Coordinates of C-alpha atoms in Angstrom, one line a residue:
Chain A
M30 CA -89.7 194.8 188.0
I31 CA -87.0 192.2 187.3
K32 CA -85.8 190.1 190.2
V33 CA -83.7 187.4 188.5
V34 CA -81.7 187.2 185.2
F35 CA -81.1 183.9 183.6
F36 CA -78.3 183.3 181.1
D37 CA -77.7 180.6 178.7
L38 CA -74.1 179.3 178.8
D39 CA -72.6 178.5 175.4
D40 CA -72.1 181.5 173.1
T41 CA -73.9 183.7 175.6
I42 CA -71.4 184.0 178.5
V43 CA -68.8 181.4 177.3
D44 CA -67.2 181.9 173.9
T45 CA -67.8 178.3 172.9
S46 CA -68.1 178.2 169.1
K47 CA -65.1 180.4 168.5
L48 CA -63.0 178.2 170.8
A49 CA -64.3 174.9 169.3
E50 CA -63.3 176.2 165.8
M51 CA -59.8 177.1 167.0
A52 CA -59.5 173.8 168.8
R53 CA -60.5 171.8 165.7
R54 CA -58.0 173.7 163.5
N55 CA -55.2 173.0 165.9
A56 CA -56.3 169.3 166.2
I57 CA -56.0 168.8 162.5
E58 CA -52.7 170.7 162.3
N59 CA -51.3 168.3 164.9
M60 CA -52.7 165.2 163.1
V61 CA -51.0 166.3 159.9
R62 CA -47.8 167.0 161.8
H63 CA -47.8 163.5 163.1
G64 CA -48.1 161.9 159.7
L65 CA -51.8 162.0 158.7
P66 CA -51.3 161.7 154.9
V67 CA -54.0 164.2 153.8
D68 CA -53.6 168.0 153.6
F69 CA -55.0 170.4 156.1
D70 CA -57.7 171.9 153.9
T71 CA -59.2 168.6 152.8
T72 CA -59.2 167.2 156.3
Y73 CA -60.7 170.4 157.8
H74 CA -63.5 170.4 155.2
E75 CA -64.2 166.8 156.0
L76 CA -64.4 167.5 159.7
R77 CA -66.8 170.4 159.2
E78 CA -69.1 168.2 157.1
L79 CA -68.9 165.5 159.7
I80 CA -69.8 167.9 162.5
N81 CA -72.7 169.3 160.5
E82 CA -74.1 165.8 160.1
Y83 CA -73.3 164.3 163.5
G84 CA -73.5 167.4 165.7
S85 CA -70.7 169.0 167.8
N86 CA -71.2 166.8 170.8
F87 CA -70.7 163.5 169.0
G88 CA -68.0 161.6 170.8
R89 CA -66.1 160.0 167.9
H90 CA -65.2 162.8 165.5
F91 CA -61.7 161.8 164.9
D92 CA -62.5 158.1 164.4
Y93 CA -65.1 158.9 161.9
L94 CA -62.9 161.5 160.2
L95 CA -60.3 158.8 159.4
R96 CA -63.1 156.5 158.0
R97 CA -64.4 159.3 155.8
L98 CA -60.9 159.9 154.5
D99 CA -60.5 156.2 153.7
L100 CA -57.6 156.0 156.1
P101 CA -56.8 153.1 158.4
Y102 CA -57.4 153.7 162.1
D103 CA -54.3 154.9 163.8
P104 CA -54.6 155.8 167.5
K105 CA -51.5 158.0 167.1
W106 CA -53.3 160.4 164.8
V107 CA -56.4 160.4 167.1
A108 CA -54.2 161.1 170.1
A109 CA -52.5 163.9 168.2
G110 CA -55.9 165.4 167.5
V111 CA -57.2 165.0 171.0
I112 CA -54.1 166.6 172.6
A113 CA -54.2 169.7 170.4
Y114 CA -58.0 169.9 170.9
H115 CA -57.7 169.8 174.6
N116 CA -54.7 172.0 174.9
T117 CA -56.6 174.7 172.9
K118 CA -59.8 174.3 174.9
F119 CA -57.9 174.6 178.2
A120 CA -55.6 177.5 177.2
H121 CA -58.1 179.6 175.3
L122 CA -61.4 179.2 177.2
T123 CA -62.8 182.7 177.6
S124 CA -66.0 184.4 178.6
V125 CA -67.9 186.5 176.1
K126 CA -66.8 190.1 176.0
G127 CA -68.6 192.1 178.7
T128 CA -69.7 189.1 180.8
R129 CA -67.9 190.0 184.0
K130 CA -69.0 193.6 183.9
V131 CA -72.6 192.6 183.3
L132 CA -72.7 190.0 186.0
L133 CA -70.9 192.3 188.5
E134 CA -73.3 195.2 187.9
L135 CA -76.4 193.1 188.1
K136 CA -75.2 191.6 191.4
R137 CA -74.4 195.1 192.7
E138 CA -78.0 196.2 191.8
G139 CA -79.3 193.4 193.9
L140 CA -80.5 190.9 191.2
S141 CA -80.3 187.2 191.5
L142 CA -78.6 185.4 188.7
G143 CA -79.0 181.9 187.2
I144 CA -77.8 179.8 184.3
I145 CA -80.2 177.7 182.2
T146 CA -78.2 175.6 179.7
D147 CA -78.4 172.4 177.7
G148 CA -75.5 169.9 177.6
N149 CA -73.5 167.5 179.6
P150 CA -73.5 168.6 183.3
I151 CA -69.8 167.9 184.0
K152 CA -68.7 169.6 180.8
Q153 CA -70.9 172.6 181.5
W154 CA -69.6 172.8 185.1
E155 CA -66.1 172.5 183.8
K156 CA -66.5 175.7 181.8
I157 CA -68.1 177.5 184.7
L158 CA -65.5 176.5 187.2
R159 CA -62.5 177.0 184.8
L160 CA -63.6 180.5 184.2
E161 CA -64.4 181.0 187.9
L162 CA -67.9 182.2 187.1
D163 CA -69.6 180.1 189.8
D164 CA -69.6 182.8 192.5
Y165 CA -71.8 185.1 190.4
F166 CA -74.6 182.6 190.1
D167 CA -77.2 181.6 192.7
A168 CA -78.3 178.5 190.8
V169 CA -77.4 176.5 187.7
F170 CA -79.8 174.4 185.7
I171 CA -78.3 172.0 183.2
S172 CA -80.8 170.0 181.1
D173 CA -79.0 166.7 181.2
F174 CA -79.0 166.9 185.0
V175 CA -82.6 168.2 185.4
G176 CA -83.8 165.7 182.8
V177 CA -85.6 168.3 180.7
K178 CA -84.2 170.1 177.6
K179 CA -84.9 173.7 176.6
P180 CA -87.3 174.9 175.2
H181 CA -89.5 172.6 177.4
P182 CA -91.3 174.8 180.0
K183 CA -90.4 172.6 182.9
I184 CA -86.7 173.6 183.0
F185 CA -87.7 177.3 183.0
K186 CA -90.5 176.7 185.7
K187 CA -88.0 174.8 187.9
A188 CA -85.6 177.8 187.7
L189 CA -88.4 180.3 188.5
G190 CA -89.5 178.1 191.5
R191 CA -86.0 178.1 192.9
F192 CA -86.1 181.9 193.2
N193 CA -89.8 182.2 194.1
A194 CA -90.1 184.4 191.1
E195 CA -93.1 185.1 188.9
P196 CA -92.4 184.7 185.2
H197 CA -92.7 188.5 184.5
E198 CA -90.0 189.1 187.2
A199 CA -87.5 187.1 185.2
L200 CA -85.3 187.9 182.2
M201 CA -83.8 185.2 180.0
V202 CA -80.8 186.0 177.9
G203 CA -79.6 183.6 175.2
D204 CA -78.2 183.2 171.7
R205 CA -80.8 180.7 170.5
L206 CA -84.2 181.9 169.4
Y207 CA -85.7 178.5 169.6
S208 CA -84.4 177.0 172.9
D209 CA -83.8 180.2 174.9
I210 CA -86.2 182.8 173.6
Y211 CA -89.2 180.8 172.5
G212 CA -88.8 178.6 175.5
A213 CA -88.6 181.4 178.1
K214 CA -91.3 183.5 176.5
N215 CA -93.6 180.4 176.6
V216 CA -93.6 180.5 180.4
G217 CA -94.0 184.2 180.5
M218 CA -90.5 185.5 181.1
K219 CA -89.1 188.6 179.4
T220 CA -86.6 187.6 176.7
V221 CA -83.4 189.1 175.4
W222 CA -82.0 187.5 172.2
F223 CA -78.2 187.9 172.1
K224 CA -77.5 187.9 168.3
Y225 CA -74.1 186.3 168.6
G226 CA -72.1 183.3 167.3
K227 CA -73.2 180.7 164.9
Y228 CA -76.9 181.1 165.7
A229 CA -76.9 184.8 164.9
N230 CA -78.8 184.2 161.6
R231 CA -80.7 181.0 162.4
E232 CA -84.1 180.0 163.7
L233 CA -85.4 183.4 162.7
D234 CA -88.9 182.0 162.7
Y235 CA -88.9 182.5 166.4
L236 CA -87.8 186.1 166.4
E237 CA -91.3 187.3 167.4
Y238 CA -90.7 185.8 170.9
A239 CA -87.8 188.1 171.6
D240 CA -88.7 191.2 173.6
F241 CA -85.3 192.6 172.9
T242 CA -82.4 191.9 170.5
I243 CA -78.9 192.9 171.4
N244 CA -75.5 192.7 169.7
S245 CA -73.4 193.3 172.8
L246 CA -73.9 191.5 176.1
E247 CA -73.4 194.7 178.0
D248 CA -76.8 195.9 176.6
V249 CA -78.4 193.6 179.1
L250 CA -77.7 196.2 181.7
N251 CA -79.7 198.9 179.9
I252 CA -82.6 196.5 179.4
V253 CA -82.7 195.5 183.1
R254 CA -82.5 199.2 184.2
R255 CA -85.2 200.2 181.7
L256 CA -87.6 197.4 182.9
T257 CA -86.9 198.3 186.5
S258 CA -87.6 202.0 186.1
E259 CA -90.8 201.2 184.0
G260 CA -91.8 198.9 186.8
E261 CA -91.3 201.6 189.4
K262 CA -93.3 204.1 187.3
R263 CA -96.1 201.7 186.9
S264 CA -96.2 200.9 190.7
D265 CA -96.1 204.7 191.4
K266 CA -99.2 205.0 189.1
E267 CA -100.9 202.2 190.9
V268 CA -100.2 203.8 194.2
H269 CA -101.7 207.1 192.9
A270 CA -104.7 205.3 191.5
D271 CA -105.6 203.9 194.9
Chain B
M17 CA -25.8 140.7 170.4
I18 CA -28.7 143.0 171.1
K19 CA -30.4 144.5 168.1
V20 CA -33.6 145.9 169.6
V21 CA -34.6 147.2 173.0
F22 CA -38.3 147.2 174.0
F23 CA -39.6 149.4 176.8
D24 CA -42.8 149.2 178.8
L25 CA -44.4 152.7 179.0
D26 CA -46.0 153.4 182.4
D27 CA -43.6 153.6 185.3
T28 CA -40.7 152.6 183.0
I29 CA -40.3 155.6 180.8
V30 CA -43.3 157.7 181.8
D31 CA -43.7 158.6 185.5
T32 CA -47.3 157.5 185.6
S33 CA -48.0 156.5 189.2
K34 CA -46.3 159.5 190.7
L35 CA -48.4 161.8 188.4
A36 CA -51.6 159.9 189.1
E37 CA -51.1 160.3 192.8
M38 CA -50.5 164.0 192.5
A39 CA -53.5 164.4 190.2
R40 CA -55.8 162.6 192.6
R41 CA -54.7 164.8 195.5
N42 CA -55.3 167.9 193.5
A43 CA -58.6 166.7 192.4
I44 CA -59.8 166.1 195.9
E45 CA -58.5 169.5 197.1
N46 CA -60.5 171.2 194.3
M47 CA -63.6 169.2 195.2
V48 CA -63.4 170.3 198.8
R49 CA -62.7 173.8 197.7
H50 CA -65.9 173.8 195.7
G51 CA -68.1 172.7 198.6
L52 CA -67.7 168.9 199.0
P53 CA -68.8 168.6 202.6
V54 CA -66.1 166.0 203.7
D55 CA -62.5 166.7 204.7
F56 CA -59.6 166.0 202.5
D57 CA -58.1 163.0 204.4
T58 CA -61.4 161.1 204.6
T59 CA -62.1 161.7 200.9
Y60 CA -58.6 160.8 199.9
H61 CA -58.6 157.6 201.9
E62 CA -62.0 156.6 200.3
L63 CA -60.6 157.3 196.8
R64 CA -57.6 155.1 197.5
E65 CA -59.8 152.3 198.6
L66 CA -62.0 152.7 195.5
I67 CA -59.0 152.6 193.2
N68 CA -57.7 149.5 194.9
E69 CA -61.0 147.8 194.3
Y70 CA -62.0 149.1 190.9
G71 CA -58.5 149.6 189.4
S72 CA -56.9 152.9 188.2
N73 CA -58.4 152.8 184.7
F74 CA -62.1 152.6 186.0
G75 CA -63.9 155.5 184.3
R76 CA -66.2 156.6 187.1
H77 CA -64.0 157.2 190.1
F78 CA -65.6 160.5 191.1
D79 CA -69.2 159.3 190.7
Y80 CA -68.5 156.3 192.9
L81 CA -66.6 158.4 195.4
L82 CA -69.7 160.5 196.1
R83 CA -71.8 157.3 196.5
R84 CA -69.3 155.8 198.9
L85 CA -69.3 159.0 201.0
D86 CA -73.1 158.9 201.0
L87 CA -73.3 162.2 199.2
P88 CA -75.9 163.2 196.5
Y89 CA -74.5 163.4 193.0
D90 CA -73.4 166.9 192.1
P91 CA -71.8 167.4 188.7
K92 CA -70.1 170.6 190.1
W93 CA -68.0 168.5 192.4
V94 CA -67.2 165.9 189.7
A95 CA -66.2 168.8 187.4
A96 CA -64.0 170.3 190.0
G97 CA -62.3 166.9 190.4
V98 CA -61.9 166.4 186.7
I99 CA -60.5 169.9 186.1
A100 CA -57.8 169.6 188.7
Y101 CA -57.0 166.0 187.7
H102 CA -56.5 167.0 184.0
N103 CA -54.6 170.1 184.8
T104 CA -52.2 168.2 186.9
K105 CA -51.8 165.5 184.3
F106 CA -51.1 168.0 181.5
A107 CA -48.8 170.2 183.5
H108 CA -46.7 167.6 185.3
L109 CA -46.4 164.7 182.9
T110 CA -42.7 163.8 182.9
S111 CA -40.5 161.0 181.7
V112 CA -38.7 158.8 184.2
K113 CA -35.3 160.2 185.2
G114 CA -32.7 159.1 182.7
T115 CA -35.1 158.2 179.9
R116 CA -33.9 160.7 177.2
K117 CA -30.2 159.9 177.9
V118 CA -30.8 156.1 177.6
L119 CA -32.9 156.4 174.4
L120 CA -30.4 158.8 172.8
E121 CA -27.4 156.7 173.6
L122 CA -29.1 153.5 172.4
K123 CA -30.1 155.2 169.2
R124 CA -26.5 156.5 168.7
E125 CA -25.2 153.0 169.2
G126 CA -27.4 151.8 166.3
L127 CA -30.1 149.9 168.2
S128 CA -33.7 149.8 167.3
L129 CA -36.2 150.8 169.9
G130 CA -39.8 149.8 170.5
I131 CA -42.6 150.2 173.1
I132 CA -44.7 147.3 174.3
T133 CA -47.4 148.5 176.6
D134 CA -50.9 147.6 177.9
G135 CA -53.6 150.2 178.1
N136 CA -55.9 152.4 176.0
P137 CA -54.2 153.2 172.6
I138 CA -55.2 156.8 172.5
K139 CA -54.2 157.5 176.1
Q140 CA -50.9 155.8 175.7
W141 CA -50.2 157.7 172.5
E142 CA -51.2 160.9 174.3
K143 CA -48.4 160.3 176.8
I144 CA -45.9 159.5 174.1
L145 CA -46.8 162.5 171.9
R146 CA -47.1 165.0 174.8
L147 CA -43.6 164.1 175.9
E148 CA -42.4 164.1 172.3
L149 CA -40.9 160.6 172.7
D150 CA -42.2 159.3 169.4
D151 CA -39.2 160.1 167.3
Y152 CA -37.0 157.7 169.4
F153 CA -39.2 154.7 168.7
D154 CA -39.4 152.6 165.5
A155 CA -42.6 150.9 166.6
V156 CA -45.2 151.0 169.3
F157 CA -47.3 148.0 170.4
I158 CA -50.3 148.8 172.6
S159 CA -52.3 145.8 173.7
D160 CA -55.8 147.2 173.4
F161 CA -54.9 148.0 169.7
V162 CA -53.1 144.7 169.0
G163 CA -55.8 142.8 170.7
V164 CA -53.4 140.9 173.0
K165 CA -52.4 141.7 176.5
K166 CA -49.0 141.2 178.2
P167 CA -47.8 138.7 179.2
H168 CA -49.3 136.8 176.3
P169 CA -46.5 135.7 173.9
K170 CA -48.3 137.0 170.9
I171 CA -47.7 140.7 171.6
F172 CA -43.9 140.0 172.1
K173 CA -43.7 137.8 169.0
K174 CA -45.5 140.5 166.9
A175 CA -42.9 143.0 168.1
L176 CA -40.0 140.7 167.3
G177 CA -41.5 140.1 163.8
R178 CA -41.6 143.8 163.1
F179 CA -37.9 144.0 163.6
N180 CA -37.0 140.6 162.0
A181 CA -35.3 139.9 165.3
E182 CA -34.6 136.6 167.1
P183 CA -35.7 136.6 170.7
H184 CA -32.2 136.5 172.0
E185 CA -31.4 139.7 170.0
A186 CA -34.1 141.6 172.0
L187 CA -34.1 143.1 175.4
M188 CA -37.3 143.9 177.3
V189 CA -37.2 146.6 180.0
G190 CA -40.2 147.0 182.3
D191 CA -41.4 147.6 185.9
R192 CA -43.7 144.6 186.1
L193 CA -42.3 141.2 186.8
Y194 CA -45.4 139.4 185.6
S195 CA -46.5 141.2 182.4
D196 CA -43.1 142.5 181.3
I197 CA -40.5 140.2 182.6
Y198 CA -42.2 136.8 182.7
G199 CA -43.9 137.6 179.4
A200 CA -40.8 138.6 177.5
K201 CA -38.7 135.7 179.0
N202 CA -41.3 133.3 177.9
V203 CA -40.6 134.0 174.3
G204 CA -36.9 134.0 174.9
M205 CA -36.0 137.7 175.2
K206 CA -33.4 139.0 177.6
T207 CA -35.2 140.8 180.4
V208 CA -34.4 143.8 182.6
W209 CA -36.6 144.4 185.6
F210 CA -36.7 148.1 186.5
K211 CA -37.5 148.0 190.2
Y212 CA -39.5 151.3 190.3
G213 CA -42.8 152.7 191.2
K214 CA -45.7 150.9 192.9
Y215 CA -44.7 147.5 191.6
A216 CA -41.2 147.6 193.1
N217 CA -42.2 145.1 195.7
R218 CA -45.0 143.1 194.0
E219 CA -45.2 140.0 191.9
L220 CA -41.9 138.8 193.3
D221 CA -42.8 135.2 192.5
Y222 CA -41.7 136.0 189.0
L223 CA -38.3 137.4 189.9
E224 CA -36.6 134.4 188.5
Y225 CA -37.5 135.5 185.0
A226 CA -35.4 138.7 185.3
D227 CA -32.0 138.4 183.8
F228 CA -31.1 141.8 185.3
T229 CA -32.6 144.0 188.0
I230 CA -31.9 147.7 188.0
N231 CA -32.8 150.7 190.2
S232 CA -32.0 153.4 187.7
L233 CA -33.1 153.4 184.1
E234 CA -29.6 154.5 183.0
D235 CA -28.3 151.0 184.0
V236 CA -29.9 149.8 180.8
L237 CA -27.0 151.2 178.9
N238 CA -24.4 149.1 180.8
I239 CA -26.5 146.0 180.3
V240 CA -26.8 146.5 176.6
R241 CA -23.0 147.3 176.3
R242 CA -22.1 144.2 178.4
L243 CA -24.4 141.9 176.3
T244 CA -23.0 143.4 173.1
S245 CA -19.3 142.9 174.1
E246 CA -20.1 139.4 175.4
G247 CA -21.7 138.7 172.1
E248 CA -18.7 140.0 170.2
K249 CA -16.3 137.8 172.3
R250 CA -18.5 134.8 171.7
S251 CA -18.5 135.4 167.9
D252 CA -14.8 136.0 168.1
K253 CA -14.4 132.6 169.7
E254 CA -16.7 131.0 167.1
V255 CA -14.5 132.5 164.3
H256 CA -11.4 131.1 166.0
A257 CA -13.0 127.8 166.4
D258 CA -13.6 127.5 162.6

C-alpha cells in the first residue's frame, strides 16, 4: 500500500535540460548579435565542451567561454548572454508532459506528495513557485538545504520521517538511476525510473534498483494503482489467514 | 563648442530607483503570499531600513530580512521574493522620460555620446542592452570594469581620451552632485545636474560644481545648443580679432 509518492524535480516534473539547451542557444545567438567575433556553431560547441567539463551549475560559463575562445573579456557580451539566457528560462519554463494530471490524480486518490531534489534551494524553489506547483506538495527536500545529497540514505529517511511512512509505503520517481533509484531503493522504497532527458541512457549499472521503468510520467498512476490493489489483495489474504 | 556628451546611467537615462522600489514592493507581496508570517508594512519598513544600512547593491537582502524579522531561513520565501523582484525588473525597466529624444537629437547634430557609470559591468550592460540603448553610444565606461570609481578624475580622463576631446569640449550629465558633477567639473568638463530621483535633494554641498541644473532631461538639448552657439560666436570674435 503506497501512502506517499516522492518526485525528483529536474527532468522528472520540470523540463530542465530541454530548457537549458534552448536558453544556451539563445544566449549565444544574442552574444553574436552584439558583436562576439566568432560564429554561432564554434561558440556553441565550445560552450557544450565547457559544460561537460565544469558541470551545468558552474557559475562562470560565459567568462570561461570567452577565455576558451581567446577573446578579451567584454561585459557587454556576457550581459547579452545573460539576458537571453534568463529571458528564455523565464518565458519557457514548463513542467514535464503529464505532470499536472499525475499530481492531481494522486492527490484525489488521497496520497501524500513530496519532492526530493538536489541543487540550490532558492533556484529549485524558483522553479516550483514559477510553475505554481507548490500547492500539490506536502513537503519539499532540497539537498543543499538539508545538507545531504542523493543518493545518501539520510535525505530519503528524513522525507519518510516527515510523513511517518515506512519505506515500503513510499514510491520514489526520478530520472537518475544513481541518485534517485539506487538511493531510494537503498532505504527500502519502491522505485520508478523515468527514462527521460539526458540521463535516459546513463548510469545503467544501477538499472537493477528500479522496480519499474516508465517512458511517460503518466504511467506513475498505473503503478500506484497496481501497488495499491496488490496491497489490498494481500491484506485481504492476511485477514482470511487469521 | 561641445563635441561629446557623457551621461550617467542610473536615474539619469535609466529609471532605476523607481523600478527598484516597485520591484521591492512586489517581492514582499509575493513573500507574504507564500506564507511569510509578517504583514506587508512591517516587512517593507524592515527592508527599507536594511537597504539604508547595507546599500542597494548588497547581495543578501532577503536573507538578512528574515534574520531581522526573527524568522527561520526558508528558501521558499527567498525564492518568492527573488521571482517577483526579477519579474518586475524585467517587465518594467524603462528609460527616463525624454531619453530617446535627447539621444537622437544629439546624434543628429553630430555629437558623440558616452556613458560614465559606477556599478557592476554585467548588470549595467544588461540595462543598456535590454533597453536597446547601445547603438546611441560610442563608448561606455563602467567603474568596476575600468577599476576607478567616480568622482576619481581617472575615469573621466579615460573617457575624454577615447574621444580625443579637451575637457571643455565635453558635457557631463548626471543625477549625483558628488560623483557626476563634482567629479566631471574637477577635470574641467561642463556639468549638468539632473535633479531627479532619490538624489534630487542630497549632496547639495557640491551644488557649486554644477554649471546647469535641469528638471527634465530634454533640457540637455537647449544647453548643448546654447553652448554651441556661444562657442561659435566666440570663435567668430576670435576670427574678427585676427
